[in-house]
Coordinates of C-alpha atoms in Angstrom, one line a residue:
Chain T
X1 CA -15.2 -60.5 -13.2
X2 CA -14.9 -60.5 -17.2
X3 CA -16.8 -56.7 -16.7
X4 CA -14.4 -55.4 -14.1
X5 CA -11.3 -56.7 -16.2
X6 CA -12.9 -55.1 -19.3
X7 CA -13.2 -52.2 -17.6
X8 CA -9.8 -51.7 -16.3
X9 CA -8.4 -52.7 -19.7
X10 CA -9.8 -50.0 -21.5
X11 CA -9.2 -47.5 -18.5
X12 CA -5.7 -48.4 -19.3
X13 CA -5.9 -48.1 -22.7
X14 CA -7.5 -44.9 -22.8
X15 CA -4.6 -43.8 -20.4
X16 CA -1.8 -44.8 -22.9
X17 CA -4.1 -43.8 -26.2
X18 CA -4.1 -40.2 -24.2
X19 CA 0.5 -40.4 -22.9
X20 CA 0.9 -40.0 -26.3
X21 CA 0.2 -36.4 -26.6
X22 CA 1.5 -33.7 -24.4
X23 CA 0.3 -29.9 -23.9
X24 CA 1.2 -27.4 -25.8
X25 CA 0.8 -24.4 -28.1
X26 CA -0.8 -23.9 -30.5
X27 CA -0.4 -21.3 -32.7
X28 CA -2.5 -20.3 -36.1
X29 CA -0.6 -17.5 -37.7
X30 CA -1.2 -16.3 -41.5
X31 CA 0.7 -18.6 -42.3
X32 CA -1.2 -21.4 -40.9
X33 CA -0.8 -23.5 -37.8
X34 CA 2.5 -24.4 -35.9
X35 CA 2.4 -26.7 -32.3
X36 CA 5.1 -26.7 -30.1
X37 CA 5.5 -28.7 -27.0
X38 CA 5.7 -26.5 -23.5
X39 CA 8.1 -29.2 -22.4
X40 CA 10.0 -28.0 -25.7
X41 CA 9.9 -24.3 -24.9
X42 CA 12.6 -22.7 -22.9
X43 CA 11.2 -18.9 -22.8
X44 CA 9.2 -16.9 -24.7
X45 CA 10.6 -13.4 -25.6
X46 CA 9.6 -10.2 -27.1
X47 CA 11.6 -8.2 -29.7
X48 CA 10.6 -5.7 -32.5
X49 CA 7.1 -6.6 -32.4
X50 CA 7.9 -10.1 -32.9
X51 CA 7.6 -13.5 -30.3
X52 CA 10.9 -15.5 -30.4
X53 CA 10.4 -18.8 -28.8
X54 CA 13.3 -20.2 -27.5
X55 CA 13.6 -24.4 -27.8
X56 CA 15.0 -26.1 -25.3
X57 CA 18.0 -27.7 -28.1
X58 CA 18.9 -23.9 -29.3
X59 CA 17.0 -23.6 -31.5
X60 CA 14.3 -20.6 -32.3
X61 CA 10.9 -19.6 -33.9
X62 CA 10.4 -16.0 -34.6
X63 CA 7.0 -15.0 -35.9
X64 CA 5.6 -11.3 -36.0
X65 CA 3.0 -10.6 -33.7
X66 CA 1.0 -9.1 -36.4
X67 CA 1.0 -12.4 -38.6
X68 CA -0.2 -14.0 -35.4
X69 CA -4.6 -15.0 -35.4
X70 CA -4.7 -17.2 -32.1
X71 CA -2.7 -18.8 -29.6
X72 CA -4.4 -21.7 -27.8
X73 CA -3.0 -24.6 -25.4
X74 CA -4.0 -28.1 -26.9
X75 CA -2.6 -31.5 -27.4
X76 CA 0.3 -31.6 -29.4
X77 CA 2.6 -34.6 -30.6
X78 CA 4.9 -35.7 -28.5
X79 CA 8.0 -34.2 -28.8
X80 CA 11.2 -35.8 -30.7
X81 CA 14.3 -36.5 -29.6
X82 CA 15.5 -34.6 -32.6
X83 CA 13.0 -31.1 -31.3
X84 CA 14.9 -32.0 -27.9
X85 CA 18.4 -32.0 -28.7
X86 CA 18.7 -30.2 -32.1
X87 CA 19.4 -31.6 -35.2
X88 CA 23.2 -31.3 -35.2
X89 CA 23.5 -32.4 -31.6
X90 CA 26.6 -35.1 -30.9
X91 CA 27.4 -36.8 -27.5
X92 CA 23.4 -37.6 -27.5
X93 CA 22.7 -39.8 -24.5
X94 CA 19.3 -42.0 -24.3
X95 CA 18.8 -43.7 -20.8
X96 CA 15.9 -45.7 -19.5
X97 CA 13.8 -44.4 -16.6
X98 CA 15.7 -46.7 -14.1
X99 CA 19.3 -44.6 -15.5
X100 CA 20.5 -47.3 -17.4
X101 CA 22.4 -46.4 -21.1
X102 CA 20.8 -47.3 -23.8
X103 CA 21.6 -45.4 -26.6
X104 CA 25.2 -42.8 -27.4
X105 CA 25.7 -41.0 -30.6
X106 CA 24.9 -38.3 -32.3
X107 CA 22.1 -37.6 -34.3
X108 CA 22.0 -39.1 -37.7
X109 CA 23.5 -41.8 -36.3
X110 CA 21.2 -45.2 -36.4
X111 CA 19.2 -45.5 -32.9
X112 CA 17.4 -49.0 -31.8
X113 CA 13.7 -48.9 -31.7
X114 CA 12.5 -47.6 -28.7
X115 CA 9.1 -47.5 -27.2
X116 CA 8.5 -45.8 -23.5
X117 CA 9.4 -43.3 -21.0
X118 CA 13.7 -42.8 -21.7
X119 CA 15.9 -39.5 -20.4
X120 CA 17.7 -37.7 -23.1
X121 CA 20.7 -35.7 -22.5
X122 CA 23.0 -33.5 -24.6
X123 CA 25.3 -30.6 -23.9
X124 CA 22.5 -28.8 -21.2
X125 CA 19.7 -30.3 -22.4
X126 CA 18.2 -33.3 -20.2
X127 CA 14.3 -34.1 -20.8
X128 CA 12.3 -36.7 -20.2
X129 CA 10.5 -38.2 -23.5
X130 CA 8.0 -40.8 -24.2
X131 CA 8.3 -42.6 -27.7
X132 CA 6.0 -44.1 -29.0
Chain V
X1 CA -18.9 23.0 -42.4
X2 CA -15.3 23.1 -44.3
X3 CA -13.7 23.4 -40.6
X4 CA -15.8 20.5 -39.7
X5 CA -14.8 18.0 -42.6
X6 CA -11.0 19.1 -42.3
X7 CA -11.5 18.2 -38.4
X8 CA -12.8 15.3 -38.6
X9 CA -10.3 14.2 -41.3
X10 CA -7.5 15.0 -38.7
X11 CA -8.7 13.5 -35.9
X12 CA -9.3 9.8 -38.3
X13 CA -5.5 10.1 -39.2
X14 CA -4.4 11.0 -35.5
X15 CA -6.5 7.8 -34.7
X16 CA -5.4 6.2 -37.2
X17 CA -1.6 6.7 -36.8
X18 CA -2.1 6.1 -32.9
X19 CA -4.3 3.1 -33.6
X20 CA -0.7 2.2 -35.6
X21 CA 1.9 2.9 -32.8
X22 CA -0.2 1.4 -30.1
X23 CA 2.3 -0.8 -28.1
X24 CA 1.3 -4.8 -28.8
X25 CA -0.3 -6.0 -25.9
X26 CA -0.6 -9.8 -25.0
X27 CA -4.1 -10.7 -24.3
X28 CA -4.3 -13.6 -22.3
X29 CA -8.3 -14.9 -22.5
X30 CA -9.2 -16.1 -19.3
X31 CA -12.4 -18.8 -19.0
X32 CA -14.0 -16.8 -16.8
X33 CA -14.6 -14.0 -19.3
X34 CA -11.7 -11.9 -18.0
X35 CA -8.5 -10.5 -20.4
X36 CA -5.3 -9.6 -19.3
X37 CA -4.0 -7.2 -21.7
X38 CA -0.2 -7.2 -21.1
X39 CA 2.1 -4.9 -23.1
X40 CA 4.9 -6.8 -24.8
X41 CA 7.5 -4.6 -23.9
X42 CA 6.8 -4.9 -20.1
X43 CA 7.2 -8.8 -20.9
X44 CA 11.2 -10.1 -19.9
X45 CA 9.9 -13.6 -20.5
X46 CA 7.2 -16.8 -20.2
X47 CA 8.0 -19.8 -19.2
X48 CA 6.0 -22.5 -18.6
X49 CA 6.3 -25.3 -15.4
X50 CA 7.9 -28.7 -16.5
X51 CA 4.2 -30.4 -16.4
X52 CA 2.8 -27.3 -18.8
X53 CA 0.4 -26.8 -15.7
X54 CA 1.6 -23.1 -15.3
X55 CA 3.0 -20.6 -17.2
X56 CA 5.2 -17.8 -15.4
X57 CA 4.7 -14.5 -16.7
X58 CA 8.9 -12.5 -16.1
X59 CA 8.2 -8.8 -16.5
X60 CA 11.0 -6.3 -16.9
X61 CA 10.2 -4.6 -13.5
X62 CA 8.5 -6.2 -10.6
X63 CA 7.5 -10.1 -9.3
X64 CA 6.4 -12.4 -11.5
X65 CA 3.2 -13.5 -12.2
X66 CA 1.8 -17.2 -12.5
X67 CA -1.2 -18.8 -14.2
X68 CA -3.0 -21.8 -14.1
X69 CA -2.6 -22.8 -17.9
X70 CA -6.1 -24.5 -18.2
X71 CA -7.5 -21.4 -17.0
X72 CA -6.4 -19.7 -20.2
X73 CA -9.0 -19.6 -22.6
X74 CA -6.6 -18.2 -25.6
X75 CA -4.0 -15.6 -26.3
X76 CA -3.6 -13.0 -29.0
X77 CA -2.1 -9.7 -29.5
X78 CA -3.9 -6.4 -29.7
X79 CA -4.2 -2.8 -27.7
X80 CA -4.9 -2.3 -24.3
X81 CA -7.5 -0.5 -22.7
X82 CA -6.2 2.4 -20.5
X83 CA -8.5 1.7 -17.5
X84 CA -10.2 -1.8 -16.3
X85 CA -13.1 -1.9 -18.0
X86 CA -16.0 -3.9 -17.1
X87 CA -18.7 -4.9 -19.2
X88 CA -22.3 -6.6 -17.9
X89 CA -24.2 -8.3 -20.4
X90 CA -27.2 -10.2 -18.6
X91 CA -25.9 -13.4 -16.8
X92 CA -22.5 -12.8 -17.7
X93 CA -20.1 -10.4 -17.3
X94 CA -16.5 -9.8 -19.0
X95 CA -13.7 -7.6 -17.7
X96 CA -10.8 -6.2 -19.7
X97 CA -7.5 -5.9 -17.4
X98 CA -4.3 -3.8 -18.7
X99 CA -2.8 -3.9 -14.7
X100 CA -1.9 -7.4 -14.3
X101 CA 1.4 -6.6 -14.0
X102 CA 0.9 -3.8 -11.6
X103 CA -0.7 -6.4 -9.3
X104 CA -4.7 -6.2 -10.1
X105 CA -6.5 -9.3 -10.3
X106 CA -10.2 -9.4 -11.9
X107 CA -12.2 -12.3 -11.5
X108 CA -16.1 -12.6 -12.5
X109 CA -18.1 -15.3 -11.8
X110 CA -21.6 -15.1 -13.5
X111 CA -22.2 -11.6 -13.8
X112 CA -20.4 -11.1 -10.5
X113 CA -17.2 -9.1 -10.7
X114 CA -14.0 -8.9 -8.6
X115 CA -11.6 -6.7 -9.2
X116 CA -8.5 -6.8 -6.4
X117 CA -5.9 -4.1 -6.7
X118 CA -2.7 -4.5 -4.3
X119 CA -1.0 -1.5 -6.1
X120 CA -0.5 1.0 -3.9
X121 CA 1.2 3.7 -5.7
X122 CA -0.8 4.7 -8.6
X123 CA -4.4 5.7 -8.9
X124 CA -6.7 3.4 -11.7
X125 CA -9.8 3.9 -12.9
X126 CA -12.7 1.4 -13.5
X127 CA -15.0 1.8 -16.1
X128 CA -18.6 0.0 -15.6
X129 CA -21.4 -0.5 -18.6
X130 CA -23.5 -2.5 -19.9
X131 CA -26.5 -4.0 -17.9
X132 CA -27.4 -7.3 -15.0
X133 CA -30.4 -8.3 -13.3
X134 CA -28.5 -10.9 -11.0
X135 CA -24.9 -9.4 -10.7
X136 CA -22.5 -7.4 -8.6
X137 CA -19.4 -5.6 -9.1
X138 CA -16.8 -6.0 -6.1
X139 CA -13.9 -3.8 -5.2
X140 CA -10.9 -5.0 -2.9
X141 CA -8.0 -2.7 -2.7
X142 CA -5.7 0.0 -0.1
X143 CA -5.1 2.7 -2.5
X144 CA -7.7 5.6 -3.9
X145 CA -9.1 4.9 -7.0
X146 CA -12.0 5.9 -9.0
X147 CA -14.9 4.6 -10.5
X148 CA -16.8 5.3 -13.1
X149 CA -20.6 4.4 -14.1
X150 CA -21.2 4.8 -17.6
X151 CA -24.2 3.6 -18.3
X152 CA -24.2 0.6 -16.3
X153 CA -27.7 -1.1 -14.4
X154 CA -26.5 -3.4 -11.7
X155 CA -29.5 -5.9 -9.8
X156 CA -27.9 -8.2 -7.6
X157 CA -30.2 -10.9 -6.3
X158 CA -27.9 -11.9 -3.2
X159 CA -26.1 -8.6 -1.8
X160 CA -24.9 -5.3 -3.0
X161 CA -25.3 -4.2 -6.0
X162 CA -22.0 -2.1 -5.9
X163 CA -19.5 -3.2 -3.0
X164 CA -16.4 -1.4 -2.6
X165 CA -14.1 -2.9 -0.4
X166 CA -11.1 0.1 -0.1
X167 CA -10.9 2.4 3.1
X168 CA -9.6 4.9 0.8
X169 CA -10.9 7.9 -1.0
X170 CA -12.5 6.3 -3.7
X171 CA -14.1 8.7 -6.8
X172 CA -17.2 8.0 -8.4
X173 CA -18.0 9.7 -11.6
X174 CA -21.3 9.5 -13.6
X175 CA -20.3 9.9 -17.2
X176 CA -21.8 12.7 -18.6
X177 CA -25.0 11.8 -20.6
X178 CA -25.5 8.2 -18.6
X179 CA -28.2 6.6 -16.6
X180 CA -26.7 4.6 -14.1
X181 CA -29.0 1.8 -12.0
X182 CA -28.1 -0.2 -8.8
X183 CA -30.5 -2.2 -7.4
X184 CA -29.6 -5.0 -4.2
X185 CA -30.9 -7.9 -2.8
X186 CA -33.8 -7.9 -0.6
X187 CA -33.2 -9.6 3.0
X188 CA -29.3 -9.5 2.2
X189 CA -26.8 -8.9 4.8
X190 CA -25.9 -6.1 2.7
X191 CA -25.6 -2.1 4.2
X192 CA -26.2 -0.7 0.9
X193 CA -27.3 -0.8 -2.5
X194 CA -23.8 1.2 -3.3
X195 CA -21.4 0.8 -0.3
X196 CA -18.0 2.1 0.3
X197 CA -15.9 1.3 3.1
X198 CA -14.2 4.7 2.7
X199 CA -14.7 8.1 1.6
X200 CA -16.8 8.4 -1.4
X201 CA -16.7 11.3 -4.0
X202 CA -19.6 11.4 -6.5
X203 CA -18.4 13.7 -9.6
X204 CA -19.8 14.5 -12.7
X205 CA -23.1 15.1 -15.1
X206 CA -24.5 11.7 -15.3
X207 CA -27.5 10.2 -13.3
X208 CA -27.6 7.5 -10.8
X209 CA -30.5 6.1 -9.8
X210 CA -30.2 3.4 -5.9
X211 CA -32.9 1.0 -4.6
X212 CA -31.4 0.1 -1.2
X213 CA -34.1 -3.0 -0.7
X214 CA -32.2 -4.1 2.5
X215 CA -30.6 -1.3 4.2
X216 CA -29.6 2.4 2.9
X217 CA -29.4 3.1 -0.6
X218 CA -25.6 4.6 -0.5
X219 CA -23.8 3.9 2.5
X220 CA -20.2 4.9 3.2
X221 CA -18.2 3.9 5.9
X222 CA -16.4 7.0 6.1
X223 CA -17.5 10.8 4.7
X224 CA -19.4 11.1 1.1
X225 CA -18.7 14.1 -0.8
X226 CA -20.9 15.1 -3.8
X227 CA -18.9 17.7 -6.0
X228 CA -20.0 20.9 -7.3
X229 CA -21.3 19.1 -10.3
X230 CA -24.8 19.2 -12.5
X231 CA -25.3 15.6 -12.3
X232 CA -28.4 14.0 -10.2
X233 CA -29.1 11.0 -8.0
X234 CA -32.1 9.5 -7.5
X235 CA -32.6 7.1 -4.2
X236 CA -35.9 5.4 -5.4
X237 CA -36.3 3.7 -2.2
X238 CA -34.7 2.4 0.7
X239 CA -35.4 0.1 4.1
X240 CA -33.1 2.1 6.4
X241 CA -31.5 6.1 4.8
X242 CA -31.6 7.1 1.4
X243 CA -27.6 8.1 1.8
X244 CA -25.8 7.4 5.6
X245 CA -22.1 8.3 5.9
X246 CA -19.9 8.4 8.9
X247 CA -17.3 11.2 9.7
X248 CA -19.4 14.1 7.4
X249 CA -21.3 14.7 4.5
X250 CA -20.8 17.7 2.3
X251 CA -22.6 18.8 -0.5
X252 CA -21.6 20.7 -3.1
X253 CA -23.8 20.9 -6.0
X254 CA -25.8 17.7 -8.2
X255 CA -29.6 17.1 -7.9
X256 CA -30.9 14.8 -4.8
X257 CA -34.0 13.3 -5.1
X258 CA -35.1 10.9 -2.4
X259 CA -38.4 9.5 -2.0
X260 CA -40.0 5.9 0.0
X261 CA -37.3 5.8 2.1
X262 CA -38.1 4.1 5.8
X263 CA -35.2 6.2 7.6
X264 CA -34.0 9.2 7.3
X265 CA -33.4 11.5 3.9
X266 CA -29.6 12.1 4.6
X267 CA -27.8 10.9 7.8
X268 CA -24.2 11.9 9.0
X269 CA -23.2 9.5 12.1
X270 CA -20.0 10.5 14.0
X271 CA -17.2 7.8 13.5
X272 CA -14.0 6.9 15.3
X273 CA -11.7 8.5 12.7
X274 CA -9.0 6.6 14.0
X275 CA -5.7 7.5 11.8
X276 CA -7.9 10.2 9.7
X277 CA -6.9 13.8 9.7
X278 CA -9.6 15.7 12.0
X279 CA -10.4 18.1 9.7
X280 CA -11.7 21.1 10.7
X281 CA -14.2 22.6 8.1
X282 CA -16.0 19.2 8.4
X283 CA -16.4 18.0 12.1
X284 CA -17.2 14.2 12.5
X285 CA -20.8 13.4 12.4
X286 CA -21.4 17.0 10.8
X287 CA -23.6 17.7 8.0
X288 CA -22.7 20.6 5.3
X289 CA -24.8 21.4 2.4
X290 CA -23.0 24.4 0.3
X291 CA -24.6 23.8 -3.2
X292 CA -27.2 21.7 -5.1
X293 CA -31.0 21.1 -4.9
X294 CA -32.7 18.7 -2.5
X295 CA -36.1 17.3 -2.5
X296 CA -36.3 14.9 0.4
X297 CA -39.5 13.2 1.4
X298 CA -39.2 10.9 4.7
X299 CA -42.8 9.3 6.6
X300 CA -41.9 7.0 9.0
X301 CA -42.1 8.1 12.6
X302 CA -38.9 10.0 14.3
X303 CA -37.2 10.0 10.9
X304 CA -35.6 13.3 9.3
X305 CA -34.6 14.4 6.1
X306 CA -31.5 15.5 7.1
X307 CA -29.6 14.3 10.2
X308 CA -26.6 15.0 11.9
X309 CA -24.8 13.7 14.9
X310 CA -23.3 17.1 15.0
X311 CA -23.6 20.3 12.8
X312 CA -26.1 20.7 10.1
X313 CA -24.6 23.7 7.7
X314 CA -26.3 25.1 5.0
X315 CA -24.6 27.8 3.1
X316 CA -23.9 29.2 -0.4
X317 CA -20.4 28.4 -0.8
X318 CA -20.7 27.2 -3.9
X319 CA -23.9 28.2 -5.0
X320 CA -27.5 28.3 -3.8
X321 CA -28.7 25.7 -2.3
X322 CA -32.4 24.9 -3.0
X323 CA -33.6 22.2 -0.6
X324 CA -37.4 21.1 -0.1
X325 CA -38.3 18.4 2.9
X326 CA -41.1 16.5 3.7
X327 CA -41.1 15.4 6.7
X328 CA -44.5 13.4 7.8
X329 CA -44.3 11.6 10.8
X330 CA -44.9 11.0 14.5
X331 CA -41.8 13.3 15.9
X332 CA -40.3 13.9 12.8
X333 CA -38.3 17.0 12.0
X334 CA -36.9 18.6 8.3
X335 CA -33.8 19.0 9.9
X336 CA -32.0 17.7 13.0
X337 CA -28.4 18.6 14.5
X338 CA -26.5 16.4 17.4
X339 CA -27.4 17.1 20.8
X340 CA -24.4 19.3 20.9
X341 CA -25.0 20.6 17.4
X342 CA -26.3 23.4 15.9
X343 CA -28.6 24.1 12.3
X344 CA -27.4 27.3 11.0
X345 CA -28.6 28.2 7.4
X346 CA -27.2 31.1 5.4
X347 CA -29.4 33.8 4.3
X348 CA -30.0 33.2 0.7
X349 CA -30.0 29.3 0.8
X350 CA -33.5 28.2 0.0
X351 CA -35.1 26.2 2.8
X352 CA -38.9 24.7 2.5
X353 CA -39.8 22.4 5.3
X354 CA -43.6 20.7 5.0
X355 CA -44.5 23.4 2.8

């Protein structure tokens, strides 16, 4: 019983030790490595020779395909509520999974501590996050 | 030697200069060992599914495409090749894909190759090399497309060693300079060592060189047409013809050499041409040789070295044609027409039967 229990725990464990990354990209460029999150990437776009990666909070990355070594898909950190919404963002909204409020600012404002799965809105954007 | 240097100097800075302005192509690594070379500019945008599982290739003209994301090896950006190139390298086998876009899928399992083309408006070209002794290449498609063999040894362990899967006219060129091998399985359920479901066209200077272990050695479903070329094939062996067609063969030139074969040399069977053009230079089931040298050596009983189900023509068209048969056994004959058919041989064409 002690074995199965055992067993289980670290099942679970190994499940949460793993929740805490997410896919994403992983890009070594000349200028060394950058990871973004796929569930922080709203499209990918080619201009001039260059790839412009368009964020999810507005925000964008340009980097010239030339400077660019490798892409790969890995585990990345999680994305922050900050790489969600943008760093300027106001009316920020943080819900729990079961859609109740727990959080309305903007950022730079002070948030509680939060661990777990929460919904963040602003303006457009509405993603799902897990903090750790 | 001056005019040599000052060439070669030009062509390095032409090459150089379009090595430069080559569009930037995406080249998605697959695990499999294939790459999809995509040029940026074609590219709208990628996106990628909210659980990262796929990403969704947008491309400024036609449907988009999707990918499993953990079938993606890497990506990186370089030049595309101009055709689908396919390269064999013992057990494995890699394929380099600039027509994803335009709807061809390569896949390659081992050293065994797929290569599915649901274009139909623009001819590609396939480039084999490189060398198997347990592989295959496989060719799905509805529109012409050629093929070429440069350099490449194919041995395939289970079926054919070259399958093409397209009832179209499909062009086979042997690079100039080349050896080319195919070699199939023995016992397989197989028709050829080299099969083509439609009509195929064998061009060029190179040699091929077909083992048929289970059937015929090339085998088309519909007419096979060598052109007026200087290149040679060599059927090594065979259980059934050294080459079997349907609708017609035609020869126009290369160099046919076809020895242990258990059927016949050369057979053209009659087919239902069923929305083909009846054409009438090349009857169904006819045989026309108007070019080339043929040395042809059949032994089993009953079995010719070159059959028809109609015609057999032998003219000099295109130039002298030079054929030598051997023709051993019980109620075997050098030549045989249909039963409605005729042999007609122009003077001038070079004839030896059992000589």
């Amino acid at each position: 019983m002690k074995k199965i229990v055992l067993c289980v725990g670290m099942m679970l464990f190994t499940a949460m030790a793993f929740a805490d990354d997410e896919k994403g990209l992983v890009i070594d460029t000349n200028a060394g490595k950058q990871e973004i999150a796929l569930s922080n990437i709203q499209s990918i776009k080619y201009q001039n020779e260059t790839m412009v990666i368009n964020l999810r909070n507005g925000e964008k990355t340009t980097i010239a395909l030339d400077d660019v070594k490798i892409i790969t898909f890995g585990m990345v950190s999680p994305t922050t509520i900050r790489e969600i919404v943008g760093s300027n963002a106001k009316n920020v909204t943080i819900t729990d999974i079961q859609g109740r409020s727990v959080w309305k600012g903007k950022m730079g404002d002070e948030m509680p501590s939060l661990r777990g799965l929460y919904v963040v809105e602003s303006g457009n954007v509405k993603q799902k996050v897990l903090i750790k | 030697m001056k005019m040599k240097r000052v060439l070669s100097v030009v062509m390095m800075v032409v090459g150089f200069v379009a090595t430069s302005f080559a569009q930037k192509a995406l080249l998605l690594k697959m695990n499999d060992g294939v790459t999809n070379a995509v040029l940026t500019t074609a590219i709208n945008e990628i996106t990628f599914s909210e659980d990262g599982a796929t990403m969704i290739i947008m491309p400024v003209e036609g449907d988009e495409i999707t990918l499993k994301t953990a079938n993606i090896l890497d990506m990186t950006y370089g030049v595309a090749p101009a055709n689908i190139m396919v390269k064999y390298d013992g057990e494995k086998a890699t394929v380099e894909n600039p027509y994803l876009l335009n709807g061809v899928y390569a896949s390659v399992k081992g050293a065994n190759v797929t290569v599915t083309n649901d274009n139909v408006t623009t001819e590609y070209i396939t480039e084999l090399t490189g060398s198997t002794d347990n592989g295959s290449f496989t060719y799905n498609g509805s529109y012409k497309n050629t093929i070429v063999l440069n350099g490449v040894s194919i041995t395939n362990t289970k079926g054919a060693a070259i399958d093409i899967e397209c009832g179209k006219r499909v062009a086979m060129e042997l690079k100039k300079g080349t050896v080319n091998t195919l070699v199939d399985a023995e016992g397989g359920k197989q028709k050829a060592a080299l099969y083509c479901k439609g009509h195929l066209e064998i061009d060029k200077t190179g040699t091929l060189n077909v083992t048929g272990n289970t059937g015929h050695a090339i085998s088309a479903k519909e007419y096979i047409q060598l052109k007026n070329s200087k290149g040679t094939i060599n059927v090594l062996g065979a259980k059934k013809d050294g080459i079997h067609c349907g609708q017609y063969f035609l020869g126009n030139g290369f160099t046919v050499n076809i020895d242990n074969v258990l059927g016949d040399g050369i057979q053209a069977e009659a087919q239902v041409l069923g929305d083909e053009p009846y054409e009438e230079d090349n009857p169904n089931g006819s045989m026309t040789i108007q070019g080339g040298t043929y040395n042809i050596k059949v032994t089993g009983d009953g079995m010719m070295g070159l059959k028809a189900d109609a015609d057999v023509v032998i003219n000099c068209e295109k130039s002298t044609p030079n054929i030598t048969i051997s023709a051993t056994g019980v109620g075997s004959e050098g030549i045989k027409a249909g039963a409605d058919g005729k042999i007609t041989i122009a003077e001038g064409a070079v004839v030896k039967i059992n000589e």
